Short mmCIF file of C-alpha atoms in Angstrom, two decimals:
data_model
loop_
_atom_site.label_atom_id
_atom_site.label_comp_id
_atom_site.label_asym_id
_atom_site.label_seq_id
_atom_site.Cartn_x
_atom_site.Cartn_y
_atom_site.Cartn_z
CA UNK L 1 159.96 -202.29 19.39
CA UNK L 2 162.26 -200.56 16.57
CA UNK L 3 160.75 -198.17 14.20
CA UNK L 4 160.52 -198.74 10.33
CA UNK L 5 163.14 -195.93 9.90
CA UNK L 6 165.57 -197.05 12.79
CA UNK L 7 165.34 -200.93 12.46
CA UNK L 8 168.09 -202.82 10.08
CA UNK L 9 170.08 -199.83 10.32
CA UNK L 10 173.43 -200.30 9.65
CA UNK L 11 176.94 -198.07 10.09
CA UNK L 12 175.25 -194.79 8.60
CA UNK L 13 177.78 -192.71 6.05
CA UNK L 14 178.98 -190.41 8.61
CA UNK L 15 181.33 -190.91 11.52
CA UNK L 16 180.61 -189.44 14.86
CA UNK L 17 182.97 -187.20 16.62
CA UNK L 18 184.29 -188.05 20.74
CA UNK L 19 185.10 -185.26 23.12
CA UNK L 20 188.56 -186.60 23.34
CA UNK L 21 189.31 -185.70 19.61
CA UNK L 22 189.46 -181.71 20.34
CA UNK L 23 188.15 -178.40 22.44
CA UNK L 24 185.76 -178.94 24.79
CA UNK L 25 184.15 -175.96 23.63
CA UNK L 26 182.41 -174.18 20.78
CA UNK L 27 180.98 -171.33 19.31
CA UNK L 28 177.18 -172.82 19.45
CA UNK L 29 176.34 -176.40 21.01
CA UNK L 30 173.13 -177.68 19.84
CA UNK L 31 171.30 -180.08 22.07
CA UNK L 32 169.45 -182.92 20.45
CA UNK L 33 170.17 -184.98 16.87
CA UNK L 34 167.03 -184.87 15.67
CA UNK L 35 165.22 -182.75 12.79
CA UNK L 36 165.68 -179.08 14.36
CA UNK L 37 169.05 -180.17 16.17
CA UNK L 38 170.97 -181.18 12.94
CA UNK L 39 169.04 -178.76 10.69
CA UNK L 40 169.97 -175.72 12.86
CA UNK L 41 173.44 -176.69 13.16
CA UNK L 42 173.80 -177.65 9.26
CA UNK L 43 172.82 -173.99 8.60
CA UNK L 44 174.99 -172.45 11.18
CA UNK L 45 177.72 -174.62 9.71
CA UNK L 46 177.20 -173.19 6.42
CA UNK L 47 177.68 -169.10 7.64
CA UNK L 48 180.71 -170.12 9.00
CA UNK L 49 179.66 -170.99 12.55
CA UNK L 50 181.56 -173.49 15.16
CA UNK L 51 179.19 -176.16 15.92
CA UNK L 52 178.82 -179.06 18.06
CA UNK L 53 175.97 -181.28 18.43
CA UNK L 54 175.31 -183.15 21.81
CA UNK L 55 173.34 -186.09 21.63
CA UNK L 56 172.07 -188.37 24.58
CA UNK L 57 171.22 -191.42 22.70
CA UNK L 58 172.23 -191.73 19.05
CA UNK L 59 170.64 -189.48 15.74
CA UNK L 60 167.43 -189.55 15.13
CA UNK L 61 166.39 -191.65 18.56
CA UNK L 62 163.55 -189.58 19.57
CA UNK L 63 160.80 -188.08 18.15
CA UNK L 64 162.33 -187.76 14.47
CA UNK L 65 163.48 -191.56 13.82
CA UNK L 66 159.92 -192.52 15.12
CA UNK L 67 157.70 -190.33 13.04
CA UNK L 68 155.41 -190.91 10.22
CA UNK L 69 157.32 -188.67 8.66
CA UNK L 70 154.82 -186.76 6.85
CA UNK L 71 155.99 -183.27 5.55
CA UNK L 72 152.52 -181.93 5.33
CA UNK L 73 150.44 -178.40 5.46
CA UNK L 74 147.15 -180.24 5.90
CA UNK L 75 147.97 -180.91 9.50
CA UNK L 76 144.47 -182.85 10.99
CA UNK L 77 142.10 -180.24 12.86
CA UNK L 78 145.11 -177.95 13.74
CA UNK L 79 144.26 -174.68 11.61
CA UNK L 80 140.63 -174.64 12.71
CA UNK L 81 142.00 -174.49 16.14
CA UNK L 82 144.56 -172.05 15.91
CA UNK L 83 142.47 -169.49 13.71
CA UNK L 84 139.93 -168.43 16.39
CA UNK L 85 142.46 -167.77 18.89
CA UNK L 86 145.07 -166.35 16.62
CA UNK L 87 143.11 -164.80 13.79
CA UNK L 88 143.81 -164.96 10.23
CA UNK L 89 147.15 -163.29 10.16
CA UNK L 90 149.10 -164.96 12.70
CA UNK L 91 147.65 -168.32 11.12
CA UNK L 92 148.96 -167.41 7.83
CA UNK L 93 151.93 -166.77 9.61
CA UNK L 94 152.37 -170.31 10.86
CA UNK L 95 151.58 -171.59 7.44
CA UNK L 96 154.19 -169.84 5.82
CA UNK L 97 156.85 -171.34 8.29
CA UNK L 98 155.70 -174.71 7.61
CA UNK L 99 155.73 -174.22 3.92
CA UNK L 100 159.00 -172.67 4.00
CA UNK L 101 160.26 -175.77 6.11
CA UNK L 102 158.81 -177.97 3.90
CA UNK L 103 160.60 -176.47 0.86
CA UNK L 104 163.52 -176.45 2.28
CA UNK L 105 163.27 -180.15 3.17
CA UNK L 106 161.97 -180.99 -0.32
CA UNK L 107 164.94 -179.54 -1.95
CA UNK L 108 167.71 -180.71 0.53
CA UNK L 109 166.28 -184.06 -0.96
CA UNK L 110 166.34 -183.31 -4.49
CA UNK L 111 169.64 -182.27 -4.66
CA UNK L 112 171.29 -185.08 -2.44
CA UNK L 113 169.29 -187.74 -4.35
CA UNK L 114 167.09 -188.43 -1.22
CA UNK L 115 163.61 -190.29 -1.95
CA UNK L 116 160.59 -188.17 -1.41
CA UNK L 117 156.91 -189.36 -2.18
CA UNK L 118 154.84 -186.52 -3.29
CA UNK L 119 151.13 -187.59 -2.49
CA UNK L 120 147.58 -185.85 -1.33
CA UNK L 121 147.16 -185.24 2.19
CA UNK L 122 143.48 -185.69 3.64
CA UNK L 123 141.88 -184.63 6.66
CA UNK L 124 138.85 -186.87 7.35
CA UNK L 125 135.54 -188.26 8.79
CA UNK L 126 135.31 -191.78 9.72
CA UNK L 127 131.62 -190.95 10.88
CA UNK L 128 129.22 -188.52 10.22
CA UNK L 129 130.19 -187.27 13.57
CA UNK L 130 133.50 -186.14 12.34
CA UNK L 131 132.22 -184.00 9.29
CA UNK L 132 131.63 -181.06 11.14
CA UNK L 133 135.14 -181.08 12.12
CA UNK L 134 136.56 -182.08 8.51
CA UNK L 135 134.17 -178.97 7.48
CA UNK L 136 135.60 -176.37 9.95
CA UNK L 137 139.33 -177.32 8.69
CA UNK L 138 138.05 -176.68 5.01
CA UNK L 139 137.43 -173.29 6.10
CA UNK L 140 140.40 -172.55 8.01
CA UNK L 141 142.29 -173.73 5.46
CA UNK L 142 140.90 -171.82 2.97
CA UNK L 143 140.67 -168.61 4.99
CA UNK L 144 144.89 -168.66 5.02
CA UNK L 145 145.35 -169.75 1.34
CA UNK L 146 145.80 -173.15 1.34
CA UNK L 147 144.37 -174.52 -2.37
CA UNK L 148 142.09 -177.23 -0.39
CA UNK L 149 138.97 -178.85 -1.77
CA UNK L 150 136.19 -180.93 -0.55
CA UNK L 151 136.48 -184.82 -1.30
CA UNK L 152 133.23 -186.69 -0.81
CA UNK L 153 135.58 -189.93 -2.16
CA UNK L 154 139.06 -190.74 -1.21
CA UNK L 155 139.23 -194.42 -2.55
CA UNK L 156 140.03 -196.04 0.72
CA UNK L 157 138.94 -199.42 2.04
CA UNK L 158 137.85 -198.10 5.11
CA UNK L 159 135.12 -195.81 6.45
CA UNK L 160 135.48 -192.48 5.17
CA UNK L 161 132.68 -189.80 5.42
CA UNK L 162 134.02 -186.66 3.33
CA UNK L 163 137.07 -184.72 4.08
CA UNK L 164 139.80 -181.78 3.06
CA UNK L 165 142.20 -182.80 0.46
CA UNK L 166 145.22 -180.74 -0.28
CA UNK L 167 147.33 -181.96 -3.40
CA UNK L 168 151.24 -182.74 -3.79
CA UNK L 169 152.30 -182.97 -0.34
CA UNK L 170 155.25 -185.32 0.69
CA UNK L 171 156.83 -188.04 2.44
CA UNK L 172 160.04 -189.65 3.37
CA UNK L 173 162.59 -191.86 5.44
CA UNK L 174 163.22 -189.39 7.97
CA UNK L 175 166.82 -191.08 8.82
CA UNK L 176 168.07 -190.70 5.31
CA UNK L 177 167.45 -186.84 5.49
CA UNK L 178 169.00 -186.78 8.91
CA UNK L 179 172.00 -189.29 7.66
CA UNK L 180 172.83 -186.61 4.91
CA UNK L 181 172.30 -183.66 7.29
CA UNK L 182 174.74 -185.13 9.91
CA UNK L 183 177.63 -185.85 6.86
CA UNK L 184 177.10 -182.40 5.47
CA UNK L 185 177.92 -181.18 9.22
CA UNK L 186 180.92 -183.00 9.65
CA UNK L 187 181.98 -181.98 6.25
CA UNK L 188 182.05 -178.72 7.65
CA UNK L 189 183.97 -178.90 10.39
CA UNK L 190 181.46 -179.34 12.98
CA UNK L 191 181.31 -181.78 15.61
CA UNK L 192 178.37 -184.41 16.43
CA UNK L 193 178.74 -186.55 20.06
CA UNK L 194 176.13 -189.21 20.44
CA UNK L 195 175.46 -191.01 23.92
CA UNK L 196 176.52 -187.81 25.92
CA UNK L 197 173.46 -186.36 27.97
CA UNK L 198 173.18 -183.12 29.26
CA UNK L 199 172.86 -182.86 33.16
CA UNK L 200 173.13 -179.20 34.08
CA UNK L 201 173.50 -175.93 32.56
CA UNK L 202 174.98 -172.53 34.04
CA UNK L 203 175.76 -169.23 33.19
CA UNK L 204 179.06 -167.63 33.12
CA UNK L 205 179.08 -164.31 32.00
CA UNK L 206 178.89 -164.64 28.35
CA UNK L 207 179.48 -168.14 27.98
CA UNK L 208 177.51 -171.14 28.90
CA UNK L 209 178.93 -174.31 30.58
CA UNK L 210 176.94 -177.45 29.88
CA UNK L 211 177.71 -180.28 32.22
CA UNK L 212 177.40 -183.61 30.32
CA UNK L 213 178.02 -187.14 31.44
CA UNK L 214 179.80 -189.32 27.82
CA UNK L 215 179.44 -192.88 26.81
CA UNK L 216 182.19 -193.81 29.31
CA UNK L 217 180.35 -192.14 32.17
CA UNK L 218 182.73 -189.45 32.72
CA UNK L 219 181.11 -185.98 33.83
CA UNK L 220 182.59 -183.30 31.30
CA UNK L 221 182.43 -179.66 31.21
CA UNK L 222 181.25 -178.12 27.65
CA UNK L 223 181.39 -174.33 27.17
CA UNK L 224 179.63 -172.34 24.43
CA UNK L 225 178.90 -168.71 23.56
CA UNK L 226 175.10 -170.13 22.40
CA UNK L 227 173.37 -173.02 23.42
CA UNK L 228 170.07 -174.48 21.41
CA UNK L 229 167.90 -177.09 23.37
CA UNK L 230 166.37 -179.25 20.56
CA UNK L 231 165.10 -181.84 22.90
CA UNK L 232 161.61 -182.19 22.31
CA UNK L 233 160.97 -180.57 25.79
CA UNK L 234 163.56 -177.82 27.20
CA UNK L 235 165.73 -180.21 29.64
CA UNK L 236 165.78 -176.57 31.58
CA UNK L 237 163.35 -175.61 33.99
CA UNK L 238 163.65 -171.76 32.92
CA UNK L 239 160.52 -170.49 31.19
CA UNK L 240 158.81 -173.26 32.83
CA UNK L 241 157.69 -174.74 29.27
CA UNK L 242 156.89 -178.13 31.27
CA UNK L 243 153.93 -176.27 32.26
CA UNK L 244 153.36 -174.66 28.74
CA UNK L 245 153.31 -177.97 26.91
CA UNK L 246 151.62 -181.14 27.28
CA UNK L 247 153.18 -184.26 26.64
CA UNK L 248 151.44 -186.85 24.08
CA UNK L 249 152.59 -190.22 22.97
CA UNK L 250 151.06 -192.22 19.95
CA UNK L 251 151.80 -195.46 18.16
CA UNK L 252 152.40 -196.64 14.58
CA UNK L 253 152.31 -200.28 13.41
CA UNK L 254 153.69 -201.12 9.73
CA UNK L 255 152.27 -203.74 7.72
CA UNK L 256 153.05 -206.06 4.73
CA UNK L 257 149.39 -206.02 2.81
CA UNK L 258 148.43 -208.46 -0.21
CA UNK L 259 147.16 -206.13 -3.05
CA UNK L 260 146.70 -202.33 -3.08
CA UNK L 261 147.66 -200.20 -0.40
CA UNK L 262 146.05 -196.55 0.46
CA UNK L 263 148.27 -194.15 -1.60
CA UNK L 264 147.06 -190.22 0.25
CA UNK L 265 148.33 -189.53 3.53
CA UNK L 266 145.48 -190.09 5.60
CA UNK L 267 144.67 -188.36 8.90
CA UNK L 268 141.21 -188.68 10.72
CA UNK L 269 139.22 -185.71 12.58
CA UNK L 270 137.24 -187.95 14.74
CA UNK L 271 138.39 -190.29 17.76
CA UNK L 272 139.88 -192.87 18.08
CA UNK L 273 142.45 -191.30 15.62
CA UNK L 274 143.83 -193.09 12.28
CA UNK L 275 146.77 -191.92 10.42
CA UNK L 276 147.84 -193.60 7.47
CA UNK L 277 150.42 -193.59 4.78
CA UNK L 278 152.55 -195.91 2.64
CA UNK L 279 156.27 -196.39 3.03
CA UNK L 280 158.45 -197.31 -0.20
CA UNK L 281 160.78 -200.40 1.22
CA UNK L 282 163.36 -202.92 -0.51
CA UNK L 283 161.03 -205.67 -1.24
CA UNK L 284 157.93 -203.30 -2.32
CA UNK L 285 155.77 -201.11 -0.05
CA UNK L 286 154.41 -201.18 3.63
CA UNK L 287 151.12 -199.96 5.00
CA UNK L 288 151.92 -197.78 8.17
CA UNK L 289 148.80 -197.07 10.32
CA UNK L 290 149.07 -194.24 13.36
CA UNK L 291 147.00 -193.84 16.56
CA UNK L 292 146.21 -195.14 19.81
CA UNK L 293 147.47 -191.70 21.51
CA UNK L 294 147.39 -190.65 25.16
CA UNK L 295 148.82 -187.90 27.72
CA UNK L 296 152.22 -189.56 28.65
CA UNK L 297 151.89 -191.56 31.94
CA UNK L 298 147.94 -190.85 32.22
CA UNK L 299 146.75 -194.19 30.12
CA UNK L 300 145.80 -197.29 32.62
CA UNK L 301 146.73 -199.97 29.71
CA UNK L 302 148.00 -198.03 26.27
CA UNK L 303 148.44 -202.25 24.78
CA UNK L 304 144.77 -202.03 24.40
CA UNK L 305 144.17 -199.06 22.36
CA UNK L 306 147.27 -200.64 20.20
CA UNK L 307 145.34 -204.10 20.32
CA UNK L 308 142.30 -202.27 18.88
CA UNK L 309 144.27 -200.11 16.34
CA UNK L 310 145.56 -203.31 14.97
CA UNK L 311 142.48 -205.18 14.83
CA UNK L 312 141.41 -202.25 12.78
CA UNK L 313 143.72 -202.39 10.54
CA UNK L 314 143.37 -206.01 9.94
CA UNK L 315 139.70 -205.84 9.37
CA UNK L 316 140.42 -203.54 6.64
CA UNK L 317 143.48 -204.55 4.93
CA UNK L 318 142.67 -208.07 4.87
CA UNK L 319 145.66 -210.17 5.43
CA UNK L 320 147.74 -207.65 6.63
CA UNK L 321 150.89 -209.04 8.78
CA UNK L 322 152.60 -206.51 10.96
CA UNK L 323 156.30 -205.93 10.32
CA UNK L 324 156.92 -203.06 12.91
CA UNK L 325 155.92 -201.15 16.12
CA UNK L 326 156.80 -197.88 17.36
CA UNK L 327 156.12 -195.17 19.21
CA UNK L 328 156.99 -191.43 19.43
CA UNK L 329 156.41 -188.49 22.06
CA UNK L 330 155.42 -184.90 21.27
CA UNK L 331 154.15 -181.68 22.71
CA UNK L 332 150.99 -179.67 22.29
CA UNK L 333 151.21 -176.34 22.96
CA UNK L 334 148.74 -174.45 25.55
CA UNK L 335 147.96 -172.11 22.66
CA UNK L 336 148.80 -174.20 19.41
CA UNK L 337 151.43 -172.19 18.28
CA UNK L 338 155.05 -173.66 18.85
CA UNK L 339 157.75 -172.27 21.16
CA UNK L 340 160.92 -171.31 19.04
CA UNK L 341 163.17 -168.67 20.07
CA UNK L 342 165.17 -167.57 23.55
CA UNK L 343 164.77 -169.42 26.57
CA UNK L 344 163.61 -166.35 28.49
CA UNK L 345 162.93 -162.82 27.22
CA UNK L 346 165.41 -160.55 25.95
CA UNK L 347 168.14 -163.47 26.51
CA UNK L 348 170.19 -164.67 23.37
CA UNK L 349 172.51 -167.12 24.78
CA UNK L 350 170.17 -170.11 25.26
CA UNK L 351 167.54 -170.92 22.67
CA UNK L 352 164.74 -173.63 22.92
CA UNK L 353 162.24 -175.54 19.99
CA UNK L 354 159.49 -177.38 20.99
CA UNK L 355 155.58 -177.58 20.95
CA UNK L 356 155.44 -179.14 17.19
CA UNK L 357 152.02 -180.73 18.23
CA UNK L 358 152.82 -184.37 16.43
CA UNK L 359 153.86 -182.19 13.27
CA UNK L 360 157.37 -182.11 13.68
CA UNK L 361 158.57 -182.64 10.05
CA UNK L 362 157.28 -179.23 8.69
CA UNK L 363 157.52 -177.37 11.96
CA UNK L 364 161.15 -178.64 13.01
CA UNK L 365 162.26 -177.56 9.92
CA UNK L 366 160.90 -174.00 10.24
CA UNK L 367 162.02 -174.28 13.87
CA UNK L 368 165.81 -174.62 12.74
CA UNK L 369 165.06 -171.82 10.10
CA UNK L 370 163.96 -169.43 12.42
CA UNK L 371 166.62 -170.17 14.82
CA UNK L 372 169.33 -169.74 12.58
CA UNK L 373 167.58 -166.39 10.99
CA UNK L 374 167.55 -165.08 14.68
CA UNK L 375 171.11 -166.05 15.55
CA UNK L 376 172.98 -164.89 12.61
CA UNK L 377 170.44 -161.41 12.43
CA UNK L 378 168.20 -162.56 9.45
CA UNK L 379 164.46 -161.78 9.45
CA UNK L 380 161.56 -164.11 8.68
CA UNK L 381 157.81 -162.13 8.93
CA UNK L 382 156.13 -165.28 9.28
CA UNK L 383 158.59 -166.72 12.64
CA UNK L 384 156.02 -164.48 15.36
CA UNK L 385 153.93 -167.15 14.29
CA UNK L 386 156.55 -169.28 16.67
CA UNK L 387 158.08 -166.89 19.16
CA UNK L 388 158.91 -168.46 22.22
CA UNK L 389 157.30 -165.27 24.24
CA UNK L 390 154.93 -163.63 22.67
CA UNK L 391 151.22 -161.87 23.73
CA UNK L 392 149.58 -164.19 21.61
CA UNK L 393 150.20 -167.08 24.50
CA UNK L 394 147.87 -165.00 26.29
CA UNK L 395 144.78 -167.17 24.47
CA UNK L 396 146.19 -170.01 26.25
CA UNK L 397 146.46 -169.29 29.97
CA UNK L 398 142.72 -171.15 30.36
CA UNK L 399 144.16 -174.23 29.06
CA UNK L 400 147.48 -173.66 30.97
CA UNK L 401 145.54 -173.73 34.45
CA UNK L 402 143.29 -176.62 33.54
CA UNK L 403 146.82 -178.46 32.42
CA UNK L 404 148.41 -177.53 35.80
CA UNK L 405 145.46 -178.30 37.94
CA UNK L 406 145.72 -181.85 36.28
CA UNK L 407 149.02 -181.99 37.16
CA UNK L 408 148.58 -181.03 40.45
CA UNK L 409 145.84 -183.90 40.80
CA UNK L 410 148.30 -186.37 39.13
CA UNK L 411 151.11 -185.41 41.71
CA UNK L 412 148.57 -186.42 44.94
CA UNK L 413 147.29 -189.27 43.13
CA UNK L 414 150.98 -190.53 42.43
CA UNK L 415 151.61 -190.53 45.84
CA UNK L 416 148.24 -192.00 47.54
CA UNK L 417 147.05 -194.52 44.97
CA UNK L 418 150.21 -197.24 45.77
CA UNK L 419 149.19 -197.44 49.43
CA UNK L 420 145.57 -198.88 48.08
CA UNK L 421 147.99 -201.95 47.00
CA UNK L 422 149.33 -202.86 50.47
CA UNK L 423 148.63 -206.43 50.82
CA UNK L 424 147.98 -207.50 47.15
CA UNK L 425 149.77 -209.91 45.31
CA UNK L 426 153.14 -208.00 43.72
CA UNK L 427 153.36 -208.38 40.03
CA UNK L 428 154.31 -211.74 38.86
CA UNK L 429 156.36 -212.72 35.44
CA UNK L 430 154.62 -211.03 32.58
CA UNK L 431 152.53 -208.98 34.23
CA UNK L 432 154.52 -205.54 33.43
CA UNK L 433 154.72 -203.28 36.50
CA UNK L 434 153.51 -202.03 39.66
CA UNK L 435 154.45 -198.58 42.05
CA UNK L 436 153.35 -199.84 45.83
CA UNK L 437 154.11 -199.37 49.35
CA UNK L 438 154.23 -196.43 51.81
CA UNK L 439 154.52 -192.94 50.83
CA UNK L 440 158.11 -192.71 52.34
CA UNK L 441 159.03 -196.36 50.84
CA UNK L 442 157.49 -196.62 47.63
CA UNK L 443 158.76 -199.05 45.11
CA UNK L 444 158.69 -199.59 41.00
CA UNK L 445 158.52 -202.91 40.03
CA UNK L 446 158.52 -204.87 36.87
CA UNK L 447 159.09 -207.86 34.95
CA UNK L 448 159.86 -207.80 31.25
CA UNK L 449 161.26 -211.28 29.69
CA UNK L 450 161.73 -212.63 32.68
CA UNK L 451 164.03 -210.20 34.34
CA UNK L 452 162.92 -208.05 37.19
CA UNK L 453 163.68 -204.72 38.24
CA UNK L 454 163.26 -202.49 40.72
CA UNK L 455 163.96 -199.00 41.15
CA UNK L 456 162.29 -195.97 43.07
CA UNK L 457 159.34 -194.55 41.15
CA UNK L 458 160.11 -190.65 42.28
CA UNK L 459 160.83 -188.87 38.76
CA UNK L 460 163.72 -187.03 39.49
CA UNK L 461 162.35 -183.75 37.29
CA UNK L 462 159.87 -182.47 39.89
CA UNK L 463 158.93 -185.56 41.66
CA UNK L 464 155.88 -187.28 40.08
CA UNK L 465 155.56 -190.54 40.67
CA UNK L 466 155.80 -192.73 37.42
CA UNK L 467 153.14 -195.11 36.07
CA UNK L 468 153.64 -198.19 33.92
CA UNK L 469 153.24 -198.15 29.89
CA UNK L 470 152.35 -201.79 28.97
CA UNK L 471 152.79 -201.07 25.38
CA UNK L 472 156.25 -199.52 25.58
CA UNK L 473 157.14 -201.46 28.74
CA UNK L 474 158.28 -198.48 30.09
CA UNK L 475 157.91 -195.72 33.34
CA UNK L 476 156.20 -193.06 32.70
CA UNK L 477 155.63 -189.66 34.56
CA UNK L 478 152.22 -188.47 34.10
CA UNK L 479 153.37 -184.85 35.34
CA UNK L 480 155.65 -183.58 32.37
CA UNK L 481 156.20 -186.54 30.18
CA UNK L 482 159.72 -188.09 31.33
CA UNK L 483 160.08 -191.80 30.54
CA UNK L 484 162.22 -194.65 31.81
CA UNK L 485 163.41 -197.75 30.90
CA UNK L 486 162.65 -200.90 33.43
CA UNK L 487 165.75 -200.54 34.88
CA UNK L 488 165.42 -196.72 35.71
CA UNK L 489 167.34 -195.53 32.68
CA UNK L 490 166.12 -192.23 31.33
CA UNK L 491 164.70 -192.61 27.90
CA UNK L 492 163.51 -188.80 27.33
CA UNK L 493 163.19 -185.82 29.37
CA UNK L 494 162.42 -182.89 31.07
CA UNK L 495 164.35 -184.94 33.66
CA UNK L 496 168.12 -185.68 32.97
CA UNK L 497 169.02 -188.01 35.64
CA UNK L 498 167.77 -191.79 35.82
CA UNK L 499 165.14 -193.67 38.20
CA UNK L 500 167.54 -194.52 41.58
CA UNK L 501 167.59 -197.62 42.74
CA UNK L 502 165.12 -198.97 45.08
CA UNK L 503 166.44 -199.43 48.61
#
């Protein structure tokens, strides 16, 4: 399960740093080597700051390397949801930030010879039921000044009942972009340390202590004046961001298709979601189809929705042959606007960036610009739409209450449901994973490719009970989206530790 962007990846055109090679301190430490982390680090390094980037896995291993990589200001039905909550001025500020992020990426790629495809973007209705949502998005886009138009036809081989069209948007291979950022960071004297996971953060005076575990499983303490958490969801519980965003997982399939491939970037308003784009490859082009999204850890069988997505593709693109399959995780904020800035009000030592709502290419770039501006003392008027603490979040309180009631329900359900499985047959070969046992001795057991693993199902973040994802073959916590490999190895947070071995 490797994305098109990460598959067949050879040695990158840069060499990662090692903690043994230099000081364990830096003026600024950035945690996370995706688009937000690396772009922020480069912007700060350009300003003469001493920067170290710490990545738990490898560059682009999480969201950025597993995205559809659409660099678009037309973002599904996002604006028609945000506009009624926040008004025209704040919605326009959000678009302005995304536009500036988009422009930065495109110009960076142009100046470095990185390929970018410019295509029209569509938010469209698959059926008559989806038309009202598409019409609402049209009005919202027009209200904030986007040059959209209604298109009755889009020349696509799948059901299309009209949609919003925004010309001249962009798409690319995100790993080429990240590689260019990593190379520039290192050329400017910054450091980039991979396979080093942050376990704990504490403050001591004006300094921040960052406890990490490196590739050699050594516990090392790093020190910085400023810490930036560009980790998708903040790995610290300060500020309660785990309760202010909802984790979602979605899936992508790449296909070799005989004949013509749909040119524009498409995303549907009605369910099940269909996201479509093409991607140039060495021997032609591939079709990328995304969808089958669900709240992390709460879908009984993601594999069934994935099979349906694959069948849809083969039905509308006869002869399509699947070449790649991957998935990604993102976070929906309770009030539909991202959280970028200090982790706590009036604190200027630890910063966060989260809540990109599956539009991380433009939002991630905007977040990097906003963070850098704040740290360097600059000002961007549109950044108020990205504030980590703002009165505008009051509009999301009802959503937050509902989401956290669901979390409480899933917490109780996770501890109670395994009791009902006592006495049933344990999972055998090729049956995936299951949690069973009494509450005081729960066990998560899985079998993948003939190898069996037994671990504790208790998520080390806040004690949720993990569920099995049969599409990704991974354990997922339904509370706040932490994910683990079959053997319990942590894949992504807010947890910072593995599942423990079963006793």
